[in-house]
PDB file of C-alpha atoms in Angstrom:
ATOM      1  CA  MET E 914      -0.195   6.812 -31.142  1.00  0.00           C
ATOM      2  CA  SER E 915       3.043   4.471 -31.875  1.00  0.00           C
ATOM      3  CA  ASP E 916       5.590   3.368 -29.405  1.00  0.00           C
ATOM      4  CA  GLU E 917       8.377   5.798 -30.562  1.00  0.00           C
ATOM      5  CA  SER E 918       6.117   9.077 -29.848  1.00  0.00           C
ATOM      6  CA  ARG E 919       3.936   7.479 -26.505  1.00  0.00           C
ATOM      7  CA  PRO E 920       5.217   8.351 -23.469  1.00  0.00           C
ATOM      8  CA  ARG E 921       6.838   5.827 -21.288  1.00  0.00           C
ATOM      9  CA  VAL E 922       5.158   6.609 -17.902  1.00  0.00           C
ATOM     10  CA  GLY E 923       1.833   6.677 -17.312  1.00  0.00           C
ATOM     11  CA  ILE E 924       1.198   8.365 -13.230  1.00  0.00           C
ATOM     12  CA  VAL E 925      -2.623   7.972 -12.503  1.00  0.00           C
ATOM     13  CA  VAL E 926      -3.364  10.347  -9.586  1.00  0.00           C
ATOM     14  CA  ARG E 927      -6.460   9.455  -7.715  1.00  0.00           C
ATOM     15  CA  THR E 928      -8.267  12.575  -5.865  1.00  0.00           C
ATOM     16  CA  LYS E 929     -11.915  13.317  -4.332  1.00  0.00           C
ATOM     17  CA  ASN E 930     -12.493  17.170  -2.872  1.00  0.00           C
ATOM     18  CA  ARG E 931      -8.841  17.786  -1.712  1.00  0.00           C
ATOM     19  CA  PRO E 932      -7.842  20.733  -4.118  1.00  0.00           C
ATOM     20  CA  TRP E 933      -5.199  21.791  -2.260  1.00  0.00           C
ATOM     21  CA  PHE E 934      -3.361  18.630  -2.164  1.00  0.00           C
ATOM     22  CA  LEU E 935      -4.302  18.179  -5.863  1.00  0.00           C
ATOM     23  CA  ARG E 936      -2.185  21.271  -6.418  1.00  0.00           C
ATOM     24  CA  ARG E 937       0.982  20.344  -4.651  1.00  0.00           C
ATOM     25  CA  THR E 938       0.511  16.628  -6.367  1.00  0.00           C
ATOM     26  CA  LEU E 939       1.344  18.755  -9.212  1.00  0.00           C
ATOM     27  CA  ALA E 940       3.999  20.599  -8.983  1.00  0.00           C
ATOM     28  CA  ASP E 941       5.469  17.365  -6.946  1.00  0.00           C
ATOM     29  CA  ILE E 942       4.955  15.993 -10.481  1.00  0.00           C
ATOM     30  CA  ALA E 943       6.148  19.058 -12.302  1.00  0.00           C
ATOM     31  CA  SER E 944       9.690  18.652 -10.703  1.00  0.00           C
ATOM     32  CA  GLN E 945      10.505  15.334 -11.667  1.00  0.00           C
ATOM     33  CA  THR E 946      13.675  15.500 -13.723  1.00  0.00           C
ATOM     34  CA  PHE E 947      12.348  12.901 -15.401  1.00  0.00           C
ATOM     35  CA  THR E 948       9.596  14.565 -17.975  1.00  0.00           C
ATOM     36  CA  ASP E 949       8.556  11.181 -20.495  1.00  0.00           C
ATOM     37  CA  THR E 950       5.564  11.149 -18.704  1.00  0.00           C
ATOM     38  CA  ALA E 951       1.019  11.121 -19.171  1.00  0.00           C
ATOM     39  CA  VAL E 952      -0.582  12.344 -16.399  1.00  0.00           C
ATOM     40  CA  THR E 953      -4.454  10.588 -15.545  1.00  0.00           C
ATOM     41  CA  ILE E 954      -6.247  12.335 -12.941  1.00  0.00           C
ATOM     42  CA  VAL E 955      -9.126  10.041 -11.421  1.00  0.00           C
ATOM     43  CA  ASN E 956     -11.471  12.503  -9.917  1.00  0.00           C
ATOM     44  CA  ASP E 957     -13.476  10.235  -8.035  1.00  0.00           C
ATOM     45  CA  GLY E 958     -16.508  11.375  -7.423  1.00  0.00           C
ATOM     46  CA  GLY E 959     -15.906  14.724  -6.135  1.00  0.00           C
ATOM     47  CA  ALA E 960     -16.721  18.695  -7.704  1.00  0.00           C
ATOM     48  CA  PRO E 961     -15.350  18.717 -11.023  1.00  0.00           C
ATOM     49  CA  ALA E 962     -14.752  22.527 -11.147  1.00  0.00           C
ATOM     50  CA  PRO E 963     -11.922  22.602  -8.884  1.00  0.00           C
ATOM     51  CA  VAL E 964     -10.018  20.021 -10.360  1.00  0.00           C
ATOM     52  CA  ASP E 965     -10.417  21.752 -13.530  1.00  0.00           C
ATOM     53  CA  ALA E 966      -9.232  24.872 -11.768  1.00  0.00           C
ATOM     54  CA  VAL E 967      -6.114  23.354 -10.511  1.00  0.00           C
ATOM     55  CA  VAL E 968      -5.408  21.474 -13.957  1.00  0.00           C
ATOM     56  CA  ALA E 969      -5.415  24.732 -15.570  1.00  0.00           C
ATOM     57  CA  GLU E 970      -3.033  26.958 -12.769  1.00  0.00           C
ATOM     58  CA  ALA E 971      -0.825  23.895 -14.048  1.00  0.00           C
ATOM     59  CA  ALA E 972       2.849  24.625 -15.433  1.00  0.00           C
ATOM     60  CA  GLY E 973       2.782  24.769 -19.265  1.00  0.00           C
ATOM     61  CA  PRO E 974       4.291  21.217 -19.919  1.00  0.00           C
ATOM     62  CA  LEU E 975       3.085  19.592 -17.720  1.00  0.00           C
ATOM     63  CA  ARG E 976      -0.272  21.128 -18.330  1.00  0.00           C
ATOM     64  CA  ALA E 977       0.048  19.106 -21.870  1.00  0.00           C
ATOM     65  CA  ARG E 978       0.501  15.908 -20.763  1.00  0.00           C
ATOM     66  CA  LEU E 979      -2.383  16.015 -18.129  1.00  0.00           C
ATOM     67  CA  SER E 980      -5.746  14.515 -18.860  1.00  0.00           C
ATOM     68  CA  VAL E 981      -8.611  14.155 -16.608  1.00  0.00           C
ATOM     69  CA  ILE E 982     -11.907  11.453 -15.519  1.00  0.00           C
ATOM     70  CA  HIS E 983     -14.460  12.949 -13.969  1.00  0.00           C
ATOM     71  CA  ASN E 984     -16.727   9.850 -12.448  1.00  0.00           C
ATOM     72  CA  ASP E 985     -20.497  11.531 -11.686  1.00  0.00           C
ATOM     73  CA  VAL E 986     -20.535   9.094  -8.387  1.00  0.00           C
ATOM     74  CA  ALA E 987     -17.635   7.655  -6.555  1.00  0.00           C
ATOM     75  CA  THR E 988     -16.276   4.286  -7.834  1.00  0.00           C
ATOM     76  CA  GLY E 989     -13.964   3.110  -5.260  1.00  0.00           C
ATOM     77  CA  ARG E 990     -10.256   3.335  -4.868  1.00  0.00           C
ATOM     78  CA  SER E 991      -9.708   0.262  -6.868  1.00  0.00           C
ATOM     79  CA  ALA E 992     -12.456   1.736  -9.715  1.00  0.00           C
ATOM     80  CA  ALA E 993     -10.249   4.793 -10.044  1.00  0.00           C
ATOM     81  CA  ALA E 994      -7.003   3.456 -10.041  1.00  0.00           C
ATOM     82  CA  ASN E 995      -8.265   1.308 -12.944  1.00  0.00           C
ATOM     83  CA  ALA E 996     -10.209   3.505 -15.100  1.00  0.00           C
ATOM     84  CA  GLY E 997      -6.175   5.651 -14.450  1.00  0.00           C
ATOM     85  CA  VAL E 998      -4.585   2.502 -16.085  1.00  0.00           C
ATOM     86  CA  ARG E 999      -6.582   1.951 -18.574  1.00  0.00           C
ATOM     87  CA  ALA E1000      -6.446   5.618 -19.904  1.00  0.00           C
ATOM     88  CA  THR E1001      -3.236   5.023 -19.818  1.00  0.00           C
ATOM     89  CA  GLN E1002      -0.960   3.373 -22.325  1.00  0.00           C
ATOM     90  CA  THR E1003       2.737   3.547 -21.053  1.00  0.00           C
ATOM     91  CA  GLU E1004       5.343   1.489 -20.352  1.00  0.00           C
ATOM     92  CA  PHE E1005       4.902   2.163 -16.604  1.00  0.00           C
ATOM     93  CA  ILE E1006       2.482   2.749 -14.494  1.00  0.00           C
ATOM     94  CA  VAL E1007       2.903   4.305 -11.091  1.00  0.00           C
ATOM     95  CA  LEU E1008      -0.115   5.605  -8.684  1.00  0.00           C
ATOM     96  CA  HIS E1009       0.411   8.987  -6.961  1.00  0.00           C
ATOM     97  CA  ASP E1010      -2.467   9.892  -4.959  1.00  0.00           C
ATOM     98  CA  ASP E1011      -2.871  13.286  -4.273  1.00  0.00           C
ATOM     99  CA  ASP E1012      -1.495  13.501  -1.187  1.00  0.00           C
ATOM    100  CA  ASP E1013       1.705  11.627  -1.420  1.00  0.00           C
ATOM    101  CA  LEU E1014       4.980  12.929  -2.966  1.00  0.00           C
ATOM    102  CA  TRP E1015       8.522  12.273  -4.610  1.00  0.00           C
ATOM    103  CA  HIS E1016      11.743  12.907  -4.540  1.00  0.00           C
ATOM    104  CA  PRO E1017      12.480  14.643  -7.702  1.00  0.00           C
ATOM    105  CA  GLU E1018      14.973  12.072  -8.932  1.00  0.00           C
ATOM    106  CA  PHE E1019      12.046   9.239  -8.337  1.00  0.00           C
ATOM    107  CA  LEU E1020      11.183   8.693 -12.055  1.00  0.00           C
ATOM    108  CA  SER E1021      14.513   8.506 -13.485  1.00  0.00           C
ATOM    109  CA  ARG E1022      16.089   6.393 -10.906  1.00  0.00           C
ATOM    110  CA  THR E1023      13.651   3.831 -10.874  1.00  0.00           C
ATOM    111  CA  VAL E1024      13.034   3.813 -14.252  1.00  0.00           C
ATOM    112  CA  ALA E1025      16.837   3.688 -15.098  1.00  0.00           C
ATOM    113  CA  HIS E1026      16.933   0.114 -12.780  1.00  0.00           C
ATOM    114  CA  LEU E1027      14.035  -1.465 -14.619  1.00  0.00           C
ATOM    115  CA  ASP E1028      15.617  -0.499 -17.593  1.00  0.00           C
ATOM    116  CA  GLY E1029      18.436  -1.991 -16.178  1.00  0.00           C
ATOM    117  CA  ARG E1030      16.823  -5.604 -15.100  1.00  0.00           C
ATOM    118  CA  GLY E1031      14.364  -6.788 -17.300  1.00  0.00           C
ATOM    119  CA  GLU E1032      13.689  -9.995 -15.256  1.00  0.00           C
ATOM    120  CA  GLU E1033      11.880  -7.764 -12.766  1.00  0.00           C
ATOM    121  CA  ILE E1034       8.405  -6.330 -13.634  1.00  0.00           C
ATOM    122  CA  GLY E1035       8.585  -3.488 -11.034  1.00  0.00           C
ATOM    123  CA  VAL E1036      10.713  -1.463  -8.099  1.00  0.00           C
ATOM    124  CA  VAL E1037      10.103  -0.373  -4.742  1.00  0.00           C
ATOM    125  CA  ALA E1038      12.071   2.757  -3.746  1.00  0.00           C
ATOM    126  CA  GLU E1039      13.019   3.843  -0.660  1.00  0.00           C
ATOM    127  CA  THR E1040      10.183   5.046   1.100  1.00  0.00           C
ATOM    128  CA  GLU E1041       9.702   7.804   4.069  1.00  0.00           C
ATOM    129  CA  ILE E1042       6.795   8.232   6.183  1.00  0.00           C
ATOM    130  CA  VAL E1043       6.224  12.078   6.747  1.00  0.00           C
ATOM    131  CA  TYR E1044       3.649  12.925   9.149  1.00  0.00           C
ATOM    132  CA  GLU E1045       1.836  16.563   8.892  1.00  0.00           C
ATOM    133  CA  ALA E1046      -0.689  18.549  10.720  1.00  0.00           C
ATOM    134  CA  GLU E1047      -3.003  21.546   9.348  1.00  0.00           C
ATOM    135  CA  ARG E1048      -1.503  24.506   9.050  1.00  0.00           C
ATOM    136  CA  ASP E1049      -2.931  28.180   7.543  1.00  0.00           C
ATOM    137  CA  GLY E1050      -5.163  26.398   5.242  1.00  0.00           C
ATOM    138  CA  GLY E1051      -2.899  23.251   4.011  1.00  0.00           C
ATOM    139  CA  PHE E1052      -0.540  20.744   5.760  1.00  0.00           C
ATOM    140  CA  ALA E1053       2.595  21.328   7.329  1.00  0.00           C
ATOM    141  CA  GLU E1054       5.543  18.147   8.209  1.00  0.00           C
ATOM    142  CA  VAL E1055       5.897  17.839  11.207  1.00  0.00           C
ATOM    143  CA  GLY E1056       7.834  14.463  11.608  1.00  0.00           C
ATOM    144  CA  ARG E1057       9.592  12.109  10.047  1.00  0.00           C
ATOM    145  CA  ALA E1058      10.138   8.356  10.674  1.00  0.00           C
ATOM    146  CA  PRO E1059      11.379   5.111   7.776  1.00  0.00           C
ATOM    147  CA  PHE E1060       8.943   2.892   6.228  1.00  0.00           C
ATOM    148  CA  TRP E1061      10.608  -0.958   6.900  1.00  0.00           C
ATOM    149  CA  PRO E1062      14.281   0.057   7.691  1.00  0.00           C
ATOM    150  CA  GLY E1063      16.692  -1.855   6.892  1.00  0.00           C
ATOM    151  CA  MET E1064      14.753  -3.463   3.998  1.00  0.00           C
ATOM    152  CA  THR E1065      16.777  -4.783   1.343  1.00  0.00           C
ATOM    153  CA  GLU E1066      14.058  -6.524  -0.855  1.00  0.00           C
ATOM    154  CA  ILE E1067      10.797  -7.454  -2.299  1.00  0.00           C
ATOM    155  CA  THR E1068       9.556 -11.237  -1.562  1.00  0.00           C
ATOM    156  CA  TYR E1069       6.386 -13.255  -1.428  1.00  0.00           C
ATOM    157  CA  ALA E1070       6.999 -14.599   1.824  1.00  0.00           C
ATOM    158  CA  ASP E1071       7.420 -11.038   3.380  1.00  0.00           C
ATOM    159  CA  LEU E1072       4.128  -9.446   1.278  1.00  0.00           C
ATOM    160  CA  LEU E1073       2.385 -12.514   3.493  1.00  0.00           C
ATOM    161  CA  GLN E1074       2.559 -10.771   6.477  1.00  0.00           C
ATOM    162  CA  VAL E1075       2.092  -7.211   5.835  1.00  0.00           C
ATOM    163  CA  ASN E1076       2.637  -4.860   2.220  1.00  0.00           C
ATOM    164  CA  ARG E1077       6.158  -3.900   1.862  1.00  0.00           C
ATOM    165  CA  ALA E1078       5.256  -1.885  -1.107  1.00  0.00           C
ATOM    166  CA  VAL E1079       2.507   1.399  -0.951  1.00  0.00           C
ATOM    167  CA  PRO E1080       1.555   2.856  -4.360  1.00  0.00           C
ATOM    168  CA  ILE E1081       3.753   6.252  -3.878  1.00  0.00           C
ATOM    169  CA  ALA E1082       7.067   4.094  -4.000  1.00  0.00           C
ATOM    170  CA  TYR E1083       6.146   1.569  -6.750  1.00  0.00           C
ATOM    171  CA  LEU E1084       7.058   1.391 -10.668  1.00  0.00           C
ATOM    172  CA  TYR E1085       5.905  -1.138 -12.401  1.00  0.00           C
ATOM    173  CA  ARG E1086       5.774  -2.092 -15.897  1.00  0.00           C
ATOM    174  CA  ARG E1087       2.149  -1.881 -17.324  1.00  0.00           C
ATOM    175  CA  ARG E1088       1.954  -5.353 -18.902  1.00  0.00           C
ATOM    176  CA  LEU E1089       1.499  -6.820 -15.654  1.00  0.00           C
ATOM    177  CA  HIS E1090      -2.258  -6.151 -15.623  1.00  0.00           C
ATOM    178  CA  ASP E1091      -1.948  -8.210 -18.959  1.00  0.00           C
ATOM    179  CA  ASP E1092      -0.318 -10.812 -16.546  1.00  0.00           C
ATOM    180  CA  VAL E1093      -2.728 -11.121 -13.154  1.00  0.00           C
ATOM    181  CA  GLY E1094      -5.268  -8.388 -13.982  1.00  0.00           C
ATOM    182  CA  PHE E1095      -6.291  -5.315 -12.630  1.00  0.00           C
ATOM    183  CA  TYR E1096      -6.747  -3.884  -8.743  1.00  0.00           C
ATOM    184  CA  ARG E1097      -9.901  -5.911  -7.594  1.00  0.00           C
ATOM    185  CA  GLU E1098     -12.723  -3.652  -7.455  1.00  0.00           C
ATOM    186  CA  ASP E1099     -14.788  -5.172  -4.523  1.00  0.00           C
ATOM    187  CA  LEU E1100     -11.960  -4.021  -2.311  1.00  0.00           C
ATOM    188  CA  HIS E1101     -12.410  -0.539  -1.277  1.00  0.00           C
ATOM    189  CA  ALA E1102      -8.911  -1.164   0.798  1.00  0.00           C
ATOM    190  CA  ALA E1103      -5.628  -2.867   0.535  1.00  0.00           C
ATOM    191  CA  GLU E1104      -6.335  -3.202  -2.800  1.00  0.00           C
ATOM    192  CA  ASP E1105      -2.634  -2.594  -3.598  1.00  0.00           C
ATOM    193  CA  TRP E1106      -1.309  -5.159  -1.342  1.00  0.00           C
ATOM    194  CA  GLU E1107      -3.735  -7.928  -3.075  1.00  0.00           C
ATOM    195  CA  PHE E1108      -2.476  -6.140  -6.034  1.00  0.00           C
ATOM    196  CA  ASN E1109       1.084  -6.995  -4.421  1.00  0.00           C
ATOM    197  CA  LEU E1110       0.809 -10.666  -3.769  1.00  0.00           C
ATOM    198  CA  ARG E1111      -0.640 -11.069  -6.988  1.00  0.00           C
ATOM    199  CA  ALA E1112       2.741  -9.994  -8.968  1.00  0.00           C
ATOM    200  CA  ALA E1113       4.993 -11.434  -6.514  1.00  0.00           C
ATOM    201  CA  LEU E1114       3.670 -15.087  -6.544  1.00  0.00           C
ATOM    202  CA  ARG E1115       4.967 -14.697 -10.787  1.00  0.00           C
ATOM    203  CA  HIS E1116       7.396 -11.966 -10.660  1.00  0.00           C
ATOM    204  CA  ARG E1117      10.034 -10.693  -9.057  1.00  0.00           C
ATOM    205  CA  ILE E1118       9.919  -7.192  -7.626  1.00  0.00           C
ATOM    206  CA  GLY E1119      12.879  -5.215  -7.713  1.00  0.00           C
ATOM    207  CA  TYR E1120      14.085  -2.896  -4.556  1.00  0.00           C
ATOM    208  CA  LEU E1121      16.203   0.377  -4.945  1.00  0.00           C
ATOM    209  CA  PRO E1122      17.556   0.583  -0.980  1.00  0.00           C
ATOM    210  CA  GLY E1123      19.662   3.921  -0.527  1.00  0.00           C
ATOM    211  CA  GLU E1124      18.442   7.676  -0.205  1.00  0.00           C
ATOM    212  CA  PRO E1125      14.695   7.744   0.638  1.00  0.00           C
ATOM    213  CA  LEU E1126      12.545   8.546  -2.940  1.00  0.00           C
ATOM    214  CA  ALA E1127       8.876   8.336  -2.118  1.00  0.00           C
ATOM    215  CA  TYR E1128       7.516  10.080   0.610  1.00  0.00           C
ATOM    216  CA  TRP E1129       4.306   8.351   2.308  1.00  0.00           C
ATOM    217  CA  MET E1130       2.326  11.643   3.943  1.00  0.00           C
ATOM    218  CA  GLN E1131       0.256  10.717   7.218  1.00  0.00           C
ATOM    219  CA  ARG E1132      -2.061  12.940   8.749  1.00  0.00           C
ATOM    220  CA  LYS E1133      -2.701  11.305  12.597  1.00  0.00           C
ATOM    221  CA  GLY E1134      -6.089  12.279  13.746  1.00  0.00           C
ATOM    222  CA  VAL E1135      -7.245  13.737  10.449  1.00  0.00           C
ATOM    223  CA  THR E1136     -10.875  12.032   9.060  1.00  0.00           C
ATOM    224  CA  GLY E1137     -13.080  12.126   6.391  1.00  0.00           C
ATOM    225  CA  GLU E1138     -12.110  13.776   2.870  1.00  0.00           C
ATOM    226  CA  LEU E1139      -8.656  15.271   4.073  1.00  0.00           C
ATOM    227  CA  GLY E1140      -7.597  12.111   5.902  1.00  0.00           C
ATOM    228  CA  ASN E1141      -5.166   9.699   4.760  1.00  0.00           C
ATOM    229  CA  SER E1142      -6.085   5.865   4.067  1.00  0.00           C
ATOM    230  CA  MET E1143      -3.957   4.614   7.074  1.00  0.00           C
ATOM    231  CA  TYR E1144      -5.760   6.035   9.404  1.00  0.00           C
ATOM    232  CA  ALA E1145      -8.885   7.341   7.872  1.00  0.00           C
ATOM    233  CA  LEU E1146      -9.539   3.944   6.417  1.00  0.00           C
ATOM    234  CA  ALA E1147      -8.365   1.730   9.596  1.00  0.00           C
ATOM    235  CA  ALA E1148     -11.474  -0.317   9.521  1.00  0.00           C
ATOM    236  CA  GLU E1149     -11.743  -1.243   6.337  1.00  0.00           C
ATOM    237  CA  HIS E1150      -8.040  -1.733   6.037  1.00  0.00           C
ATOM    238  CA  GLU E1151      -8.510  -4.582   8.784  1.00  0.00           C
ATOM    239  CA  HIS E1152     -11.852  -5.707   7.189  1.00  0.00           C
ATOM    240  CA  TYR E1153     -10.685  -5.941   3.846  1.00  0.00           C
ATOM    241  CA  ASP E1154      -7.016  -8.233   4.940  1.00  0.00           C
ATOM    242  CA  ARG E1155      -9.039 -10.555   6.892  1.00  0.00           C
ATOM    243  CA  LEU E1156     -11.526 -11.148   3.831  1.00  0.00           C
ATOM    244  CA  VAL E1157      -8.531 -11.622   1.307  1.00  0.00           C
ATOM    245  CA  ARG E1158      -7.077 -14.017   3.670  1.00  0.00           C
ATOM    246  CA  ASP E1159     -10.116 -16.100   4.799  1.00  0.00           C
ATOM    247  CA  GLU E1160     -10.921 -15.825   0.844  1.00  0.00           C
ATOM    248  CA  ALA E1161      -7.096 -17.812   0.092  1.00  0.00           C
ATOM    249  CA  LEU E1162      -7.469 -20.333   3.120  1.00  0.00           C
ATOM    250  CA  ARG E1163     -10.878 -21.240   1.904  1.00  0.00           C
ATOM    251  CA  ALA E1164     -10.031 -22.003  -1.168  1.00  0.00           C
ATOM    252  CA  TYR E1165      -6.619 -24.264   0.190  1.00  0.00           C
ATOM    253  CA  VAL E1166      -9.132 -25.972   2.650  1.00  0.00           C
ATOM    254  CA  GLN E1167     -11.059 -26.700  -0.864  1.00  0.00           C
ATOM    255  CA  ARG E1168      -8.275 -28.117  -2.541  1.00  0.00           C
ATOM    256  CA  HIS E1169      -5.987 -29.929   0.349  1.00  0.00           C
ATOM    257  CA  GLY E1170      -8.411 -30.360   2.944  1.00  0.00           C
ATOM    258  CA  PRO E1171      -8.523 -29.002   6.436  1.00  0.00           C
ATOM    259  CA  GLY E1172      -5.917 -31.098   8.215  1.00  0.00           C
ATOM    260  CA  LEU E1173      -2.999 -29.534   8.192  1.00  0.00           C
ATOM    261  CA  VAL E1174      -5.143 -25.936   8.968  1.00  0.00           C
ATOM    262  CA  LEU E1175      -6.730 -27.658  11.778  1.00  0.00           C
ATOM    263  CA  TYR E1176      -3.469 -29.058  13.039  1.00  0.00           C
ATOM    264  CA  LEU E1177      -1.811 -25.975  12.570  1.00  0.00           C
ATOM    265  CA  SER E1178      -4.338 -23.483  14.556  1.00  0.00           C
ATOM    266  CA  ARG E1179      -4.087 -25.115  17.376  1.00  0.00           C
ATOM    267  CA  TYR E1180      -0.393 -25.745  17.620  1.00  0.00           C
ATOM    268  CA  ILE E1181       0.210 -21.991  17.264  1.00  0.00           C
ATOM    269  CA  GLN E1182      -2.795 -21.276  19.776  1.00  0.00           C
ATOM    270  CA  ASP E1183      -0.566 -23.694  21.878  1.00  0.00           C
ATOM    271  CA  GLU E1184       2.569 -22.178  20.824  1.00  0.00           C
ATOM    272  CA  VAL E1185       2.150 -18.594  21.871  1.00  0.00           C
ATOM    273  CA  ALA E1186       0.412 -20.037  25.418  1.00  0.00           C
ATOM    274  CA  ARG E1187       3.491 -21.620  25.696  1.00  0.00           C
ATOM    275  CA  GLN E1188       6.426 -18.305  24.999  1.00  0.00           C
ATOM    276  CA  LEU E1189       3.863 -16.193  27.207  1.00  0.00           C
ATOM    277  CA  ASP E1190       4.165 -18.408  29.891  1.00  0.00           C
ATOM    278  CA  ASP E1191       8.016 -18.577  30.086  1.00  0.00           C
ATOM    279  CA  ARG E1192       8.371 -15.205  30.228  1.00  0.00           C
ATOM    280  CA  ARG E1193       6.832 -14.777  33.008  1.00  0.00           C
ATOM    281  CA  SER E1194       8.768 -14.598  36.172  1.00  0.00           C
ATOM    282  CA  LEU E1195       8.729 -16.867  38.620  1.00  0.00           C
ATOM    283  CA  GLY E1196       6.620 -15.336  41.095  1.00  0.00           C
ATOM    284  CA  GLN E1197       3.975 -14.502  38.138  1.00  0.00           C
ATOM    285  CA  ARG E1198       3.730 -17.848  37.821  1.00  0.00           C
ATOM    286  CA  VAL E1199       3.322 -18.801  41.604  1.00  0.00           C
ATOM    287  CA  THR E1200       0.757 -16.140  42.089  1.00  0.00           C
ATOM    288  CA  HIS E1201      -1.507 -17.801  39.024  1.00  0.00           C
ATOM    289  CA  THR E1202      -0.947 -21.192  40.354  1.00  0.00           C
ATOM    290  CA  LEU E1203      -2.235 -19.619  44.189  1.00  0.00           C
ATOM    291  CA  ARG E1204      -5.065 -18.086  42.259  1.00  0.00           C
ATOM    292  CA  GLU E1205      -6.495 -21.494  40.361  1.00  0.00           C
ATOM    293  CA  TRP E1206      -5.705 -23.553  43.309  1.00  0.00           C
ATOM    294  CA  ARG E1207      -8.328 -21.201  45.361  1.00  0.00           C
ATOM    295  CA  ARG E1208     -10.650 -21.248  42.339  1.00  0.00           C
ATOM    296  CA  ASP E1209     -10.608 -24.429  42.403  1.00  0.00           C
ATOM    297  CA  ARG E1210     -11.182 -24.918  46.271  1.00  0.00           C
ATOM    298  CA  ARG E1211     -14.099 -22.476  45.911  1.00  0.00           C
ATOM    299  CA  THR E1212     -15.741 -24.440  43.417  1.00  0.00           C
ATOM    300  CA  ARG E1213     -15.572 -27.765  44.838  1.00  0.00           C
TER     301      ARG E1213
END
């Protein structure tokens, strides 16, 4: 396929045994005002028949741009994302997981942004958290909240603390994978955060403020296959967050020695204790001192 005939945006949809969500997602993609896209659905170990049935129901113009990868067994979030990326030779990539949603102009505005800013490797759109609950065999919105209100840019320093760019909000140039590699397949959660760290270390990631264009759907209390990763994979997120940080720390110490790390570990511990002590009232301090004094007398 020539560059002129190749779609500009590759949309990767990860799904598994969630036909209701997949049907909603395809309708969401079909509602985009920007249509120069190729959609790759990665069915990661789920039953193939329901996925094929949903695809067959898709509107004609969208169905012509759809392809499906059926994994016989689940490979994990990262491997599923990589399979979709590798199957799509487009200028831009975005992960549209099967339970998240977009404003109809998400693609048109993010593509236009990057077309005018060649120095940026990708762009993150203003994002809104949408809470939903089970209703009549599906899910319905029950509330909203801003995601990182007041955020004006994506920086490496902020990403070191916590992820500021969820996949549904992030359109990036596919050549980024040639530069920093693919999603780490040994990470089964927090893979997007680790990928964003590698990207932001070398490149500028833009930010599109204003009206929310991406909707990160969350379902409190819903577990299993219908849950979203924020809650259903909370323990895995914590585990892989710690794993990534520990790997980076060990690599730093191996190269530079433990001196600074040892010093900062104790300094931070002492400083946190000091600040907590400063926040205590005079009465709390006196009570604490008396308890310590009584304990010392009993142990003599």
